[in-house]
PDB file of C-alpha atoms in Angstrom:
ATOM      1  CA  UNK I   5    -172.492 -69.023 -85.781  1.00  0.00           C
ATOM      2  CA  UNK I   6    -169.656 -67.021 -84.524  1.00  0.00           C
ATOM      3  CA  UNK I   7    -167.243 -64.995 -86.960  1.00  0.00           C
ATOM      4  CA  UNK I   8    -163.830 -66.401 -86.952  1.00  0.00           C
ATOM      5  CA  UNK I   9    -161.046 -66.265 -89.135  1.00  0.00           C
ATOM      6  CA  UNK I  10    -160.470 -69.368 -91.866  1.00  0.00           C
ATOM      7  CA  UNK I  11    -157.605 -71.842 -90.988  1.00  0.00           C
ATOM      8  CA  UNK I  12    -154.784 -71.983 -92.885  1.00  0.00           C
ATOM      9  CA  UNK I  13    -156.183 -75.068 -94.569  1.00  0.00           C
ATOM     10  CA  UNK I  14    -160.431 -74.960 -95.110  1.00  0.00           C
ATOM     11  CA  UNK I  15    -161.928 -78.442 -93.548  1.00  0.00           C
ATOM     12  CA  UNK I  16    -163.772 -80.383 -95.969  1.00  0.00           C
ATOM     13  CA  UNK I  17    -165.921 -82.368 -93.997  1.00  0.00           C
ATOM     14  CA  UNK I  18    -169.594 -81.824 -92.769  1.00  0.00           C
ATOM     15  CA  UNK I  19    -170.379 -80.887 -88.823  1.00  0.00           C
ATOM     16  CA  UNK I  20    -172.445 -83.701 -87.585  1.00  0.00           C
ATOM     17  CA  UNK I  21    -175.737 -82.169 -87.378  1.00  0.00           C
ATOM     18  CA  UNK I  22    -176.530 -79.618 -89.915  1.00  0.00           C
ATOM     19  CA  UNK I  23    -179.416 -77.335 -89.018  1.00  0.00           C
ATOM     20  CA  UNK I  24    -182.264 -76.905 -91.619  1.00  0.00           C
ATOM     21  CA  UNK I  25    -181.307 -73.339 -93.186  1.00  0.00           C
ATOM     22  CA  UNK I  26    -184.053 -70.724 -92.973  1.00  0.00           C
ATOM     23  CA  UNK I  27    -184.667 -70.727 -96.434  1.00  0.00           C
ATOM     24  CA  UNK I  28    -186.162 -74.632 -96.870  1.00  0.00           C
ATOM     25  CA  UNK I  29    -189.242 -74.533 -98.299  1.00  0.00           C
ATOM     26  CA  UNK I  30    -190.793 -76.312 -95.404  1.00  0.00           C
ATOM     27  CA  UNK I  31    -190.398 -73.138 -93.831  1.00  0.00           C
ATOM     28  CA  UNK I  32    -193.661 -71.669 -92.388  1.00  0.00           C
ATOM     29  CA  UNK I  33    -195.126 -67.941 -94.349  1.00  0.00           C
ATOM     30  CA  UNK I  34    -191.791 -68.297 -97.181  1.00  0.00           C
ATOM     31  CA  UNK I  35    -194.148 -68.075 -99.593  1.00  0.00           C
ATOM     32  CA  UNK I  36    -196.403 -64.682-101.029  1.00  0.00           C
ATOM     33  CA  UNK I  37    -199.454 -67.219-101.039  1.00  0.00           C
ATOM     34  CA  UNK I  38    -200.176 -70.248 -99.612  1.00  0.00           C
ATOM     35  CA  UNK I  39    -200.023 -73.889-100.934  1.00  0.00           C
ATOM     36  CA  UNK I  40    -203.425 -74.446-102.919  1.00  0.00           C
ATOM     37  CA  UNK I  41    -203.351 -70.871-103.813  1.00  0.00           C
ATOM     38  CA  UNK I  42    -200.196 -70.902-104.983  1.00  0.00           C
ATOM     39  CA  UNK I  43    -200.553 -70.086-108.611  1.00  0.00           C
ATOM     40  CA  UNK I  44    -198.560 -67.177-110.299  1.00  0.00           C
ATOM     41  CA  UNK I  45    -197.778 -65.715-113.380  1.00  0.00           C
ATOM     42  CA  UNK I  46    -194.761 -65.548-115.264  1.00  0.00           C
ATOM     43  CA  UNK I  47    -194.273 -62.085-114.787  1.00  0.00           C
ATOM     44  CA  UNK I  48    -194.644 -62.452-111.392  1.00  0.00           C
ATOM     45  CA  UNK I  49    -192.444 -65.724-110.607  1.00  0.00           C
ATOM     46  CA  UNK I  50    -190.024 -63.357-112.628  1.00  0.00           C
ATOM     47  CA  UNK I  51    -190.231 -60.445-110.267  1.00  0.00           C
ATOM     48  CA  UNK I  52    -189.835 -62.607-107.356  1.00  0.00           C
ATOM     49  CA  UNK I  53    -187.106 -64.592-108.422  1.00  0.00           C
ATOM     50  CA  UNK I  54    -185.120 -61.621-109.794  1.00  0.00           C
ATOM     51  CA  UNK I  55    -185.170 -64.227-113.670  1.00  0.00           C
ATOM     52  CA  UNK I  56    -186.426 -63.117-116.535  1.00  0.00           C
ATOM     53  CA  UNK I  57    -189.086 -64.494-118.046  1.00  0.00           C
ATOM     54  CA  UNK I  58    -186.797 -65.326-120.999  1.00  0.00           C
ATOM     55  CA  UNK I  59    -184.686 -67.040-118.862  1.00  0.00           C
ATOM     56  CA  UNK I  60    -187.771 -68.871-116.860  1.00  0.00           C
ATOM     57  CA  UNK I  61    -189.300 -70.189-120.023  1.00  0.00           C
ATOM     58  CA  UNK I  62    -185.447 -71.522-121.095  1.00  0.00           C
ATOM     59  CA  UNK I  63    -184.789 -73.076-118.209  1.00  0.00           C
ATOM     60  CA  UNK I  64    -188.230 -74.734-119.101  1.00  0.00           C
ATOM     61  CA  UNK I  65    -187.737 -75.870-122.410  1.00  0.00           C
ATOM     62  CA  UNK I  66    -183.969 -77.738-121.651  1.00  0.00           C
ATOM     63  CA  UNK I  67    -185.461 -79.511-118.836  1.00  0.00           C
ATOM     64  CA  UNK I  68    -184.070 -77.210-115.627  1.00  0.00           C
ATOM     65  CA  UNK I  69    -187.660 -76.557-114.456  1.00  0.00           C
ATOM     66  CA  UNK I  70    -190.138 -79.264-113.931  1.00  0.00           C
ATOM     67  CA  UNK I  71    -192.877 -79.357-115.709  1.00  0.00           C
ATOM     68  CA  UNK I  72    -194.825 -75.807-114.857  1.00  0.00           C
ATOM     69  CA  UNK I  73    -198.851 -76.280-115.244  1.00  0.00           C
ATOM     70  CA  UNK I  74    -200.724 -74.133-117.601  1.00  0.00           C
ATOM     71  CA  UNK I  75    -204.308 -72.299-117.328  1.00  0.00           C
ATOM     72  CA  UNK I  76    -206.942 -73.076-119.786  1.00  0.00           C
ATOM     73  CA  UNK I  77    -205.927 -70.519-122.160  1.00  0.00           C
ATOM     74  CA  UNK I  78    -201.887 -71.912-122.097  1.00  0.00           C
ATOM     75  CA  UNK I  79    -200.220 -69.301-119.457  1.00  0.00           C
ATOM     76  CA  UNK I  80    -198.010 -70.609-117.366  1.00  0.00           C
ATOM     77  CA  UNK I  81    -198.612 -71.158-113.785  1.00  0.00           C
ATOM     78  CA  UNK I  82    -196.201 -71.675-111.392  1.00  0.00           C
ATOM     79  CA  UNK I  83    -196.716 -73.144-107.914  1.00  0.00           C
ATOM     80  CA  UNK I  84    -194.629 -72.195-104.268  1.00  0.00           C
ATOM     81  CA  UNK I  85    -193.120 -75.526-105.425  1.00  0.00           C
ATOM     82  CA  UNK I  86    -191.301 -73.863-108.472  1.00  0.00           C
ATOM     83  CA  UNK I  87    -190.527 -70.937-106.420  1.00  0.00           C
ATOM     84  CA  UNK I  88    -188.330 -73.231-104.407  1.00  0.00           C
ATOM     85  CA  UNK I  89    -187.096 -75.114-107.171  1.00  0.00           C
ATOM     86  CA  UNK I  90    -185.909 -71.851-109.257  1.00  0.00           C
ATOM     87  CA  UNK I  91    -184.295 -70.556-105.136  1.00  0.00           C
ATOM     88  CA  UNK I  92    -181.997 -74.377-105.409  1.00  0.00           C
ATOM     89  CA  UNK I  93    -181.106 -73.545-109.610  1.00  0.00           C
ATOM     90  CA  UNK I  94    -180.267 -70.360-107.902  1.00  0.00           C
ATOM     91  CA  UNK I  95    -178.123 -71.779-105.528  1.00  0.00           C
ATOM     92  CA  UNK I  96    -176.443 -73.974-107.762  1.00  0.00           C
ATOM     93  CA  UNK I  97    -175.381 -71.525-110.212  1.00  0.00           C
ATOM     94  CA  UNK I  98    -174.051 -69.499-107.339  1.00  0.00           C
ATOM     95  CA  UNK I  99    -171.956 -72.652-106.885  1.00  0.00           C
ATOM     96  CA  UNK I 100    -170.738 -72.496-110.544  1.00  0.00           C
ATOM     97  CA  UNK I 101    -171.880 -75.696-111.242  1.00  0.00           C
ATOM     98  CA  UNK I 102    -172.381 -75.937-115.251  1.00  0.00           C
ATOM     99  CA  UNK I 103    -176.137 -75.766-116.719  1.00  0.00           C
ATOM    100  CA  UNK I 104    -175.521 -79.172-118.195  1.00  0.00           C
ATOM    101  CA  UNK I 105    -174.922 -80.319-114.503  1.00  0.00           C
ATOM    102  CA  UNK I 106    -177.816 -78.344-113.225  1.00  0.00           C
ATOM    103  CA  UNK I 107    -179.865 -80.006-116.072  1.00  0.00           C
ATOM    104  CA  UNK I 108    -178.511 -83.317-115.284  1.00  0.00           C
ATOM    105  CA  UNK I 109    -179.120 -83.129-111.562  1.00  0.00           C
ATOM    106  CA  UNK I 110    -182.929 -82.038-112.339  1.00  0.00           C
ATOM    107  CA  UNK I 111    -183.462 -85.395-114.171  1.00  0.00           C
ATOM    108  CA  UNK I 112    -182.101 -87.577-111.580  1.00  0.00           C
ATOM    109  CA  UNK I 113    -184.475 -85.533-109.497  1.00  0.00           C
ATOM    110  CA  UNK I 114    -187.895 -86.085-111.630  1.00  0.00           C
ATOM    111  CA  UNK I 115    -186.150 -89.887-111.977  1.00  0.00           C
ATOM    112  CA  UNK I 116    -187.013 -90.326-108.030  1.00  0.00           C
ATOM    113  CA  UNK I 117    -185.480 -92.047-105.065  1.00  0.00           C
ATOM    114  CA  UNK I 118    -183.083 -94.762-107.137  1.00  0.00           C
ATOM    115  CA  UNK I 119    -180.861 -91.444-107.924  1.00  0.00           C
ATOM    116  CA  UNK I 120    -180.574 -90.745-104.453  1.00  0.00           C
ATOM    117  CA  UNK I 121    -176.553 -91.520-104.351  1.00  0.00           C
ATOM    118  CA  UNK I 122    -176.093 -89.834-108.005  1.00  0.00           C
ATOM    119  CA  UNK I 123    -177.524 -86.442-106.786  1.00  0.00           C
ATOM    120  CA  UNK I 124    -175.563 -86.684-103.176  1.00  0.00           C
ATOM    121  CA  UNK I 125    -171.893 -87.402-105.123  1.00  0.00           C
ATOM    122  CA  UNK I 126    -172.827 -84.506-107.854  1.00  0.00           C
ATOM    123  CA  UNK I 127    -173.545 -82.348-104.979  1.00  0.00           C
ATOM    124  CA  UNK I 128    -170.358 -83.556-102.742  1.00  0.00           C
ATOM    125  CA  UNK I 129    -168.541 -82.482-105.837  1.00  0.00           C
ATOM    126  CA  UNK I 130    -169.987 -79.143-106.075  1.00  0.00           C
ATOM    127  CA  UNK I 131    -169.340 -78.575-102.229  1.00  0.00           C
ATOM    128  CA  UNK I 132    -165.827 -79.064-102.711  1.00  0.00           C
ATOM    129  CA  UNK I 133    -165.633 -76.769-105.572  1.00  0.00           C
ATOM    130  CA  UNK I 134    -167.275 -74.172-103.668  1.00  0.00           C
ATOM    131  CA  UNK I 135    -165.053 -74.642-100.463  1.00  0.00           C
ATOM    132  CA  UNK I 136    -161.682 -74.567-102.742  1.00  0.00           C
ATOM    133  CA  UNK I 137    -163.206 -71.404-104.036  1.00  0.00           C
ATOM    134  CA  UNK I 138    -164.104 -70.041-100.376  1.00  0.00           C
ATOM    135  CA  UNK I 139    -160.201 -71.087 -99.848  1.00  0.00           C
ATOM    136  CA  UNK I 140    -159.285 -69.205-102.676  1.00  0.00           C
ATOM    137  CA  UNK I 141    -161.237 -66.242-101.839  1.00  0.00           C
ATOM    138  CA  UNK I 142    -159.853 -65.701 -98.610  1.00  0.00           C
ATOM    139  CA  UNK I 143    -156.599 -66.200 -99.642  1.00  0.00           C
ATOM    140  CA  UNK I 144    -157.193 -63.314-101.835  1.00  0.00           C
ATOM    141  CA  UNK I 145    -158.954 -61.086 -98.952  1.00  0.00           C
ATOM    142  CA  UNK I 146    -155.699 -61.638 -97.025  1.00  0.00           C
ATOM    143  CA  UNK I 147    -153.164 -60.126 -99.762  1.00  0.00           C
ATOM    144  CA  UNK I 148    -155.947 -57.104-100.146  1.00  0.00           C
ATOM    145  CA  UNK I 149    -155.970 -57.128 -95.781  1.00  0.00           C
ATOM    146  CA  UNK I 150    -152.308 -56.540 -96.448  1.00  0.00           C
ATOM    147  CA  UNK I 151    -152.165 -54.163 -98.513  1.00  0.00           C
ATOM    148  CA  UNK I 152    -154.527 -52.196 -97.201  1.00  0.00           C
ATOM    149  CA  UNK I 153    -152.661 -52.414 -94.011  1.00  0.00           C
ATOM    150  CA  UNK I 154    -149.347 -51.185 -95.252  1.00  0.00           C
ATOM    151  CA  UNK I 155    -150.951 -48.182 -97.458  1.00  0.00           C
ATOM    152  CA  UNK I 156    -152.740 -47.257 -94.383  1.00  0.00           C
ATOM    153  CA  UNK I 157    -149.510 -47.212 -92.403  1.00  0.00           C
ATOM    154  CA  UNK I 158    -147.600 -45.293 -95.522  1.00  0.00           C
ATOM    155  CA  UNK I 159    -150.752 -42.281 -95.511  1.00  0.00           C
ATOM    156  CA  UNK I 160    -151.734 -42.375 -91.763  1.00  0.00           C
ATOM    157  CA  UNK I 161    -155.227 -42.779 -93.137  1.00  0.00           C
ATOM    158  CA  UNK I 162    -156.873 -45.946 -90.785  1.00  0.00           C
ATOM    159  CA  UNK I 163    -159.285 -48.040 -92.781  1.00  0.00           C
ATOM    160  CA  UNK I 164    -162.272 -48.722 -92.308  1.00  0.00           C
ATOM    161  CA  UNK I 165    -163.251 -51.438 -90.046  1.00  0.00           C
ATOM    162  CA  UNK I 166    -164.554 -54.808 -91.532  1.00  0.00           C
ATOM    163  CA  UNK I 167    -166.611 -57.612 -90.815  1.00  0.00           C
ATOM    164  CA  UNK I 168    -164.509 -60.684 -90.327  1.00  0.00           C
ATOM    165  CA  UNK I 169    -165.330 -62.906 -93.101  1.00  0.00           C
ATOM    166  CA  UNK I 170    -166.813 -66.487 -91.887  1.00  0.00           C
ATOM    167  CA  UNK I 171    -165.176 -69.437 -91.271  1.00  0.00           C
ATOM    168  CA  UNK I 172    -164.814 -72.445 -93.684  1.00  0.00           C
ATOM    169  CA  UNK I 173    -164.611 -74.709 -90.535  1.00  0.00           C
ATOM    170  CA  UNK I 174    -168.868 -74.793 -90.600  1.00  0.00           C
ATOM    171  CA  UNK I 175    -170.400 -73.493 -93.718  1.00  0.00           C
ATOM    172  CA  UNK I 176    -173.839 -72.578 -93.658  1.00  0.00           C
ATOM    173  CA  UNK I 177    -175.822 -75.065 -95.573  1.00  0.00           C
ATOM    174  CA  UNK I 178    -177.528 -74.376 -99.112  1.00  0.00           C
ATOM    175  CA  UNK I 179    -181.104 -74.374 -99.351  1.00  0.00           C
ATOM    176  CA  UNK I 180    -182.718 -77.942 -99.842  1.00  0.00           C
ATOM    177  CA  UNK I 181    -185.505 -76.623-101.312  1.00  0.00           C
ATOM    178  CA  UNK I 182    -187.649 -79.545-102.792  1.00  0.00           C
ATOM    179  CA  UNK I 183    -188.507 -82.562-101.082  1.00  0.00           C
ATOM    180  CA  UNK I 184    -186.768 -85.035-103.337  1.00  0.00           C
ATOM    181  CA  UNK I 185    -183.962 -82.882-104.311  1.00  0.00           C
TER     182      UNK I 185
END
């Protein structure tokens, strides 16, 4: 995608083909261990996922993970499956979307298919959240841009050159990170 400034007014709607983002868990080698071997601890789901384990067994116990299967002597063991689940909860809260939201959309998902339409409106919902806030953000970068600008011009000293934010025209997509979520 090519950097380009936002329009005056960010486009809400979706390009017509949206490319599978890298991070999909269909993704060939994401994963430290293949599916089938794919069973870690929670000290090490919670070094990979940057959670705590406080937080992992929370989001367990008011429904935000799936079930997570246990050994014979109780630990938990996650799968590459939960790895991608806890990458979308990730996601999500990037979006700002409330943990009652993030629990509800986790039910629809372990609810199956007949939620289909329930999980696409919450989600169309978040997205325009997220693009009003992408508005609102470079709104913001623009008055800082200007100011910047004129204390440059009032000291002589040239700022540093940076990246030109992307455009809202073609977002990148979020991870879609489970099969039926």
């Amino acid at each position: 995608m090519t950097q380009t400034e936002r329009p005056r007014t960010p486009a809400l709607h979706r390009p017509p083909q949206l490319e599978k983002p890298a991070q999909c868990a269909d993704t060939p080698g994401r994963h430290p261990r293949p599916d089938g071997q794919d069973r870690y601890t929670i000290s090490e789901v919670a070094a990979l996922s940057g959670l705590s384990a406080h937080t992992l067994r929370w989001y367990e116990r008011i429904g935000l993970m799936p079930h997570v299967d246990r050994s014979h002597t109780g630990q938990r063991r996650f799968s590459n499956r939960d790895l991608d689940w806890l990458e979308l909860v990730g996601k999500l809260r990037l979006t700002g979307m409330p943990v009652a939201d993030m629990v509800r959309y986790a039910e629809m998902v372990r609810q199956g298919e007949q939620t289909f339409q329930e999980r696409q409106e919450l989600l169309e919902e978040t997205r325009r959240n997220v693009l009003e806030r992408i508005a609102e953000l470079h709104d913001t970068l623009a008055v800082l841009d200007y100011k910047i600008d004129h204390y440059s011009r009032k000291t002589g000293n040239q700022p540093a050159p940076q990246p030109v934010p992307r455009t809202v025209e073609a977002p990148i997509p979020s991870a879609h990170t489970t099969a039926n979520a």
